[in-house]
mmCIF file of C-alpha atoms and ligand atoms in Angstrom:
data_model
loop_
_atom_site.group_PDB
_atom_site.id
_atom_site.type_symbol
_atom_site.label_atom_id
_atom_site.label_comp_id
_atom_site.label_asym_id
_atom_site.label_seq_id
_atom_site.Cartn_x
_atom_site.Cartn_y
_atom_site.Cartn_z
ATOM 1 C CA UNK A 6 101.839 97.014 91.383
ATOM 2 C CA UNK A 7 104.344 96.779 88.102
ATOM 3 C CA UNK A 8 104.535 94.121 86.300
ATOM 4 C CA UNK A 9 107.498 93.747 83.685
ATOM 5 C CA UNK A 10 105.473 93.218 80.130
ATOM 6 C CA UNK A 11 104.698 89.138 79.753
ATOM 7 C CA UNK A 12 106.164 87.709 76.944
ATOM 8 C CA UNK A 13 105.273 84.718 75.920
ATOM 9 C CA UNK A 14 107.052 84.568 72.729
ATOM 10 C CA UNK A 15 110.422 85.665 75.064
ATOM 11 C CA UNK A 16 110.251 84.231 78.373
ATOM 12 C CA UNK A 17 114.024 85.302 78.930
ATOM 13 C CA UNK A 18 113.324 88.495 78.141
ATOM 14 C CA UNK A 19 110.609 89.192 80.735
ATOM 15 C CA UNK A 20 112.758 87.867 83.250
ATOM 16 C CA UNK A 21 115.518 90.284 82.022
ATOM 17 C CA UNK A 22 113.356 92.951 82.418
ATOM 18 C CA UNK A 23 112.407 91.592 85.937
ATOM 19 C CA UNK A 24 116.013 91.301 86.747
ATOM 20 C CA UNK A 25 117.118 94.686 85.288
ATOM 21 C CA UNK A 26 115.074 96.194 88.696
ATOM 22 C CA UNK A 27 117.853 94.795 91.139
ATOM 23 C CA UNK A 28 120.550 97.321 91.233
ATOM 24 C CA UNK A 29 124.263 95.826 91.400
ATOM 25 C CA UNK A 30 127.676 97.393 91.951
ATOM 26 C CA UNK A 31 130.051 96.836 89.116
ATOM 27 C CA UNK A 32 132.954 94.742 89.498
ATOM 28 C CA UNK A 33 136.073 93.740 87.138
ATOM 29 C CA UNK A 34 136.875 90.327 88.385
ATOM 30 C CA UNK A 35 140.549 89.526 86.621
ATOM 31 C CA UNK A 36 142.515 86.148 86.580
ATOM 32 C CA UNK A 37 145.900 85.602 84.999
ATOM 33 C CA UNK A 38 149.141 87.269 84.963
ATOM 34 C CA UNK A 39 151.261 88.421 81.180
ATOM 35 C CA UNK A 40 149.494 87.318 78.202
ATOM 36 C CA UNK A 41 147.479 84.979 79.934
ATOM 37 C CA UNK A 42 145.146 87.889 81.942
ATOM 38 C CA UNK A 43 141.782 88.078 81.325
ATOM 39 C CA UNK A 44 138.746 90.198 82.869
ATOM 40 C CA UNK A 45 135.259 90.599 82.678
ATOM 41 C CA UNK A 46 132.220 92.759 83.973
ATOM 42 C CA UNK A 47 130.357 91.498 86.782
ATOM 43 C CA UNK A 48 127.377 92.827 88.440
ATOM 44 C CA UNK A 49 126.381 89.600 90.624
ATOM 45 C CA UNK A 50 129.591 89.927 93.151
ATOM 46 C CA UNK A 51 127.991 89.488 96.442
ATOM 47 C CA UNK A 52 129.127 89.226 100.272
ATOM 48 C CA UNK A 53 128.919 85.131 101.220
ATOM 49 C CA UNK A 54 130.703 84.750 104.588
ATOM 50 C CA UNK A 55 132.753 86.143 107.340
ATOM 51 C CA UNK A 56 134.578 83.200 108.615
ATOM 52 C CA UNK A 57 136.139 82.241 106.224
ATOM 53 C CA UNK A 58 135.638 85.570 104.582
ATOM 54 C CA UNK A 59 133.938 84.811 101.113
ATOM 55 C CA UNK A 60 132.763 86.029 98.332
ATOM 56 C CA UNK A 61 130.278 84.917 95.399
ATOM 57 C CA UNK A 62 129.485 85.717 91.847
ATOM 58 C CA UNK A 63 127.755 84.232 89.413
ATOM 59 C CA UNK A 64 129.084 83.627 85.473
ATOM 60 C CA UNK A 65 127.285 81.680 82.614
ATOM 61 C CA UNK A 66 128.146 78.843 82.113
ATOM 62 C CA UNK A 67 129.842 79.889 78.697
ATOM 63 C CA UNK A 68 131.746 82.495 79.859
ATOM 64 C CA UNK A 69 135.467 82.920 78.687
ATOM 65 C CA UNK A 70 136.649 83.782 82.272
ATOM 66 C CA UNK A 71 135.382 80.712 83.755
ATOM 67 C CA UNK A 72 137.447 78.826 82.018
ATOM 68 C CA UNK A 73 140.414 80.326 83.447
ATOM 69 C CA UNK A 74 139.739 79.495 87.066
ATOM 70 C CA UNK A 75 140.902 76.853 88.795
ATOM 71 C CA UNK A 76 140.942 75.833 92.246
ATOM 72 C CA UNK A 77 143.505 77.969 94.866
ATOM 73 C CA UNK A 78 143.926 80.171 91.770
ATOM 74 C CA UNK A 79 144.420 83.826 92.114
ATOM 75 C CA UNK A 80 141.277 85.968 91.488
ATOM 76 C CA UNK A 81 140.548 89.930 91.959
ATOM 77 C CA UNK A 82 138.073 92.058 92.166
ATOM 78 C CA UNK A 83 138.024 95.825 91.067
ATOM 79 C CA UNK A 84 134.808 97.656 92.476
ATOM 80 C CA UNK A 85 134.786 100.339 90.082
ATOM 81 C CA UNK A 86 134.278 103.586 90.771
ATOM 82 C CA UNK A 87 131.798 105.783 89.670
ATOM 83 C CA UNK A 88 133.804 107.716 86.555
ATOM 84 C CA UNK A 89 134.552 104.358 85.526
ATOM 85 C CA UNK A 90 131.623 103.352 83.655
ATOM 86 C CA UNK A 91 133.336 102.919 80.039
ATOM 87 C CA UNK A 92 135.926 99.892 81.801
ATOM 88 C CA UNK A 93 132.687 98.672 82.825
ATOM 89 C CA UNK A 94 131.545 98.877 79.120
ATOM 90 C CA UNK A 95 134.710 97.391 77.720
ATOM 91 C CA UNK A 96 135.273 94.700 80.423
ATOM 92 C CA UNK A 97 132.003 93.071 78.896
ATOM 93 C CA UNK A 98 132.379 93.191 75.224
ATOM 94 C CA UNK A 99 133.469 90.562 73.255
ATOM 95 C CA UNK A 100 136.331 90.138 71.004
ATOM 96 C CA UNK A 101 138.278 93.457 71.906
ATOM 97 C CA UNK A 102 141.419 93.649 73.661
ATOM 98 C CA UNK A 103 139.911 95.342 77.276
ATOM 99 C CA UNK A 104 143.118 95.338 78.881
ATOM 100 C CA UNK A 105 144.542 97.766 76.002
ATOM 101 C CA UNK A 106 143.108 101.180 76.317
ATOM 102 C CA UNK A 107 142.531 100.634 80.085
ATOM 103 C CA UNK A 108 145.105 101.434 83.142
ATOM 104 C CA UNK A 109 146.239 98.823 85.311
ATOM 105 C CA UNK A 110 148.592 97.071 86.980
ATOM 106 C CA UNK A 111 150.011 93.671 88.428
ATOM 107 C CA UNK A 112 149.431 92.844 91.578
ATOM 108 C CA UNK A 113 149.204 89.648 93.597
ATOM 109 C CA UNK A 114 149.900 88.191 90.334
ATOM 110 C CA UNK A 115 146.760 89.614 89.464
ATOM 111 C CA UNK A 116 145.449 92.326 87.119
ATOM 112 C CA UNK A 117 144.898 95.522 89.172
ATOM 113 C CA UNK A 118 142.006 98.509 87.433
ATOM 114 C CA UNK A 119 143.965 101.575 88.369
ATOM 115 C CA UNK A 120 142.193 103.979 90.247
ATOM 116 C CA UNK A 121 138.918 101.611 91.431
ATOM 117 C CA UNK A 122 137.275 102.103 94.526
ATOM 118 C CA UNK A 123 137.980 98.472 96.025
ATOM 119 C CA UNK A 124 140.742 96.486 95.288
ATOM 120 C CA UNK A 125 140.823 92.838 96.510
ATOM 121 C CA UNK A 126 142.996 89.740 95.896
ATOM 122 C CA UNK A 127 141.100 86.492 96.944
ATOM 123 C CA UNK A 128 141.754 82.783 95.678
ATOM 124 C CA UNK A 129 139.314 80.750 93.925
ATOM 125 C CA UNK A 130 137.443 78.453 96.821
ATOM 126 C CA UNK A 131 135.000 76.212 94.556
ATOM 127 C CA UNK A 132 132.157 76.387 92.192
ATOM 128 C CA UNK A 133 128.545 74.758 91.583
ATOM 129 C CA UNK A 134 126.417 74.913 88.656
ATOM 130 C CA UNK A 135 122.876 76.612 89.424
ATOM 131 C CA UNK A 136 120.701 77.179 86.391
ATOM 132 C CA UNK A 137 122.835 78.095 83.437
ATOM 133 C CA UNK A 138 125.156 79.638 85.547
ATOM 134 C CA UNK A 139 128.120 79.002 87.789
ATOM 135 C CA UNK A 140 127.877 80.164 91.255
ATOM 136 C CA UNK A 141 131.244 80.583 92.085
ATOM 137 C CA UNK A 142 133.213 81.374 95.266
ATOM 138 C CA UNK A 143 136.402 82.884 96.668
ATOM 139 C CA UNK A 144 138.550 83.764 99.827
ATOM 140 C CA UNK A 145 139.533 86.907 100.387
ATOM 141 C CA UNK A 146 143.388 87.219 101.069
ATOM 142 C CA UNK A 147 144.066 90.813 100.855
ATOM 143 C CA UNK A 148 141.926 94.483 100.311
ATOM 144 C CA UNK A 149 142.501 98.403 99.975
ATOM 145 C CA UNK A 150 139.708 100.267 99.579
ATOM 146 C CA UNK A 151 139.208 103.752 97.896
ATOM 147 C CA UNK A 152 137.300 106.710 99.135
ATOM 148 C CA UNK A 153 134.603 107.853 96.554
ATOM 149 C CA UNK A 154 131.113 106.701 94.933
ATOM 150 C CA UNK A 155 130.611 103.525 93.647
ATOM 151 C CA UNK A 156 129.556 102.550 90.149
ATOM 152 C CA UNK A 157 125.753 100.863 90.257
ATOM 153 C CA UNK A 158 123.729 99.420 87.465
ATOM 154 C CA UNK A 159 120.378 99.640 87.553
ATOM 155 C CA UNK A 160 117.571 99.197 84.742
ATOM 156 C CA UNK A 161 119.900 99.164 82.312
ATOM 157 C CA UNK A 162 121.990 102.214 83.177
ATOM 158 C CA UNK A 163 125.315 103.572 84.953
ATOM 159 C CA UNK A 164 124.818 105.573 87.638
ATOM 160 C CA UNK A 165 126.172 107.075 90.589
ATOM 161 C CA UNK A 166 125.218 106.382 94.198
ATOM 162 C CA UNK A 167 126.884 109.627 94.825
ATOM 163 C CA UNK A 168 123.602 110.988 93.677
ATOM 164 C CA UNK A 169 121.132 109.077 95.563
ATOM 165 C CA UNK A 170 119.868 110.791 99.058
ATOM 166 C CA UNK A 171 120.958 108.540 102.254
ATOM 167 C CA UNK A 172 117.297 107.763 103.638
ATOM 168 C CA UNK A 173 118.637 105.901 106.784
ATOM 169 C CA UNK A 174 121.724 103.999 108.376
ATOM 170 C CA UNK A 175 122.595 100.510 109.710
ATOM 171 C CA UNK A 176 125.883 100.659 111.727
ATOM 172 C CA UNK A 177 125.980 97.191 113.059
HETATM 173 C C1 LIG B 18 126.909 95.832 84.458
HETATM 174 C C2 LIG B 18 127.145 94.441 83.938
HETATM 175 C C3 LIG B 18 127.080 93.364 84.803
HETATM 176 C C4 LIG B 18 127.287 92.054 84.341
HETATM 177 N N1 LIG B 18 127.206 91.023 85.232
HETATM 178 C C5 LIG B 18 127.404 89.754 84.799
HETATM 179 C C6 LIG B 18 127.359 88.669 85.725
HETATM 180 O O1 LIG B 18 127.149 88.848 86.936
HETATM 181 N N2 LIG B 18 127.559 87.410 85.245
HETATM 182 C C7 LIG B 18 127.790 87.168 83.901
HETATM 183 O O2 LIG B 18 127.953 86.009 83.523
HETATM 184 N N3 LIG B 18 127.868 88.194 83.011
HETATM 185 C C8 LIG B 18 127.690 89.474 83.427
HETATM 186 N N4 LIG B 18 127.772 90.509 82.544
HETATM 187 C C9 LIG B 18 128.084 90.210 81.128
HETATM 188 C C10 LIG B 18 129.581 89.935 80.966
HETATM 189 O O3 LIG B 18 130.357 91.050 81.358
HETATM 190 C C11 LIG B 18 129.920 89.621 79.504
HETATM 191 O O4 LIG B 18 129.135 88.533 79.058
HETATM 192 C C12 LIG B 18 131.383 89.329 79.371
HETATM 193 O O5 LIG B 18 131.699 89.195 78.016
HETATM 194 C C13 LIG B 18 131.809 88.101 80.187
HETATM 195 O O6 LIG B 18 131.897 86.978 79.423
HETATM 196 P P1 LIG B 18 133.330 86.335 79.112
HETATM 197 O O7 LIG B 18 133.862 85.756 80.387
HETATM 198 O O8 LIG B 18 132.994 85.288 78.091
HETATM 199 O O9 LIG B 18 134.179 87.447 78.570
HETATM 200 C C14 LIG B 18 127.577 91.826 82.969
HETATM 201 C C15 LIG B 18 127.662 92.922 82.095
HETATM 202 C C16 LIG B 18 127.452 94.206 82.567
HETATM 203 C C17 LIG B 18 127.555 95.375 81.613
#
C-alpha cells in the first residue's frame, strides 16, 4: 500500500496529495450575463439526483463565484473537452480577465465555452456549508452534449480519457 508522505508540519498538504489521486472531469461553471459574467474551474461537479435532476459541486468558501449565486439564479456548466485544457488553466487563475482570450457565447442568459463537450443550463437549488467549503446544488433545465473525449485531472495533470483503455462496461 501507498501512502501520500505525512506531514506534520503541513497537514493540508498531505491531504492534497491524498486528494490529487481522485480523478475529476473539468468543468467551467459560469453565472451572469454582460459585464456581470463570471466563471471558474471546477473539478468537484458531481451527479446528485434524478428526480429532480441535480447536480452538486463544491466551492470554498472564499470563492469569487459564490458570491454571485443566488437562489433560482441561472448557472451553467461547460464539461470541457479534452483540447481544452488551457480554459481550464485560465478559468482558475486569479486576477485575469478569463472570459477575454476565450470563445463563448450567451446562452440561457448564461455564459456558453464554445466548442465543450457538455453544455448545460441549470438554476441554482440551495447550498450548505461542509468544511470550508460550500456544497452547492442545482437543477438541470436544459443540455446538449458533444461527441469527443473529456478533459480529466488527475495527480495534478490534464489528460485525456481518450487515451485510457475501456477495461469493462455498465449499461444500466
Ligand atoms: C482542475 C481544477 C479543478 C478545480 N476544482 C475546484 C473545485 O471543485 N472547487 C473549488 O473551490 N476550486 C476548484 N479549483 C480552483 C478554482 O478554479 C480557483 O480557485 C478559482 O480561482 C475559483 O475561485 P474564484 O471563484 O474565487 O475565482 C479547481 C482548479 C482546477 C485547475
Amino acid at each position: 500500500m501507498v501512502t501520500p508522505a505525512k506531514d506534520a508540519a503541513s497537514p493540508d498538504a498531505t491531504l492534497k496529495s491524498l486528494f490529487a489521486q481522485i480523478p475529476t472531469a473539468v468543468t467551467i461553471v459560469t453565472v451572469g450575463t454582460g459585464g456581470e459574467r463570471y466563471g471558474a474551474t471546477v473539478g468537484s461537479v458531481g451527479a446528485l439526483s434524478l428526480d429532480p435532476p441535480l447536480l452538486m459541486f463544491a466551492m470554498k468558501e472564499d470563492s469569487t463565484l459564490l458570491r454571485r449565486l443566488d437562489v433560482g439564479s441561472p448557472i451553467g456548466f461547460n464539461l470541457l473537452a479534452a483540447r481544452q485544457h488551457d480554459i481550464a488553466r485560465r478559468f482558475s487563475t486569479p486576477g485575469i480577465d478569463r472570459f477575454g482570450l476565450t470563445h463563448w457565447c450567451e446562452e440561457n442568459d448564461l455564459p456558453r465555452i464554445d466548442d465543450a463537450l457538455v453544455w448545460i443550463a441549470a438554476r441554482v437549488r440551495d447550498w450548505v456549508r461542509l468544511g470550508d467549503h460550500m456544497l452547492v446544488t442545482a437543477e438541470v433545465k436544459h443540455a446538449e452534449i458533444e461527441a469527443g473525449a473529456p478533459l480529466v485531472y488527475w495527480r495534478r495533470e490534464f489528460r485525456s480519457l481518450a487515451e485510457y483503455e475501456m477495461v469493462g462496461s455498465d449499461s444500466r
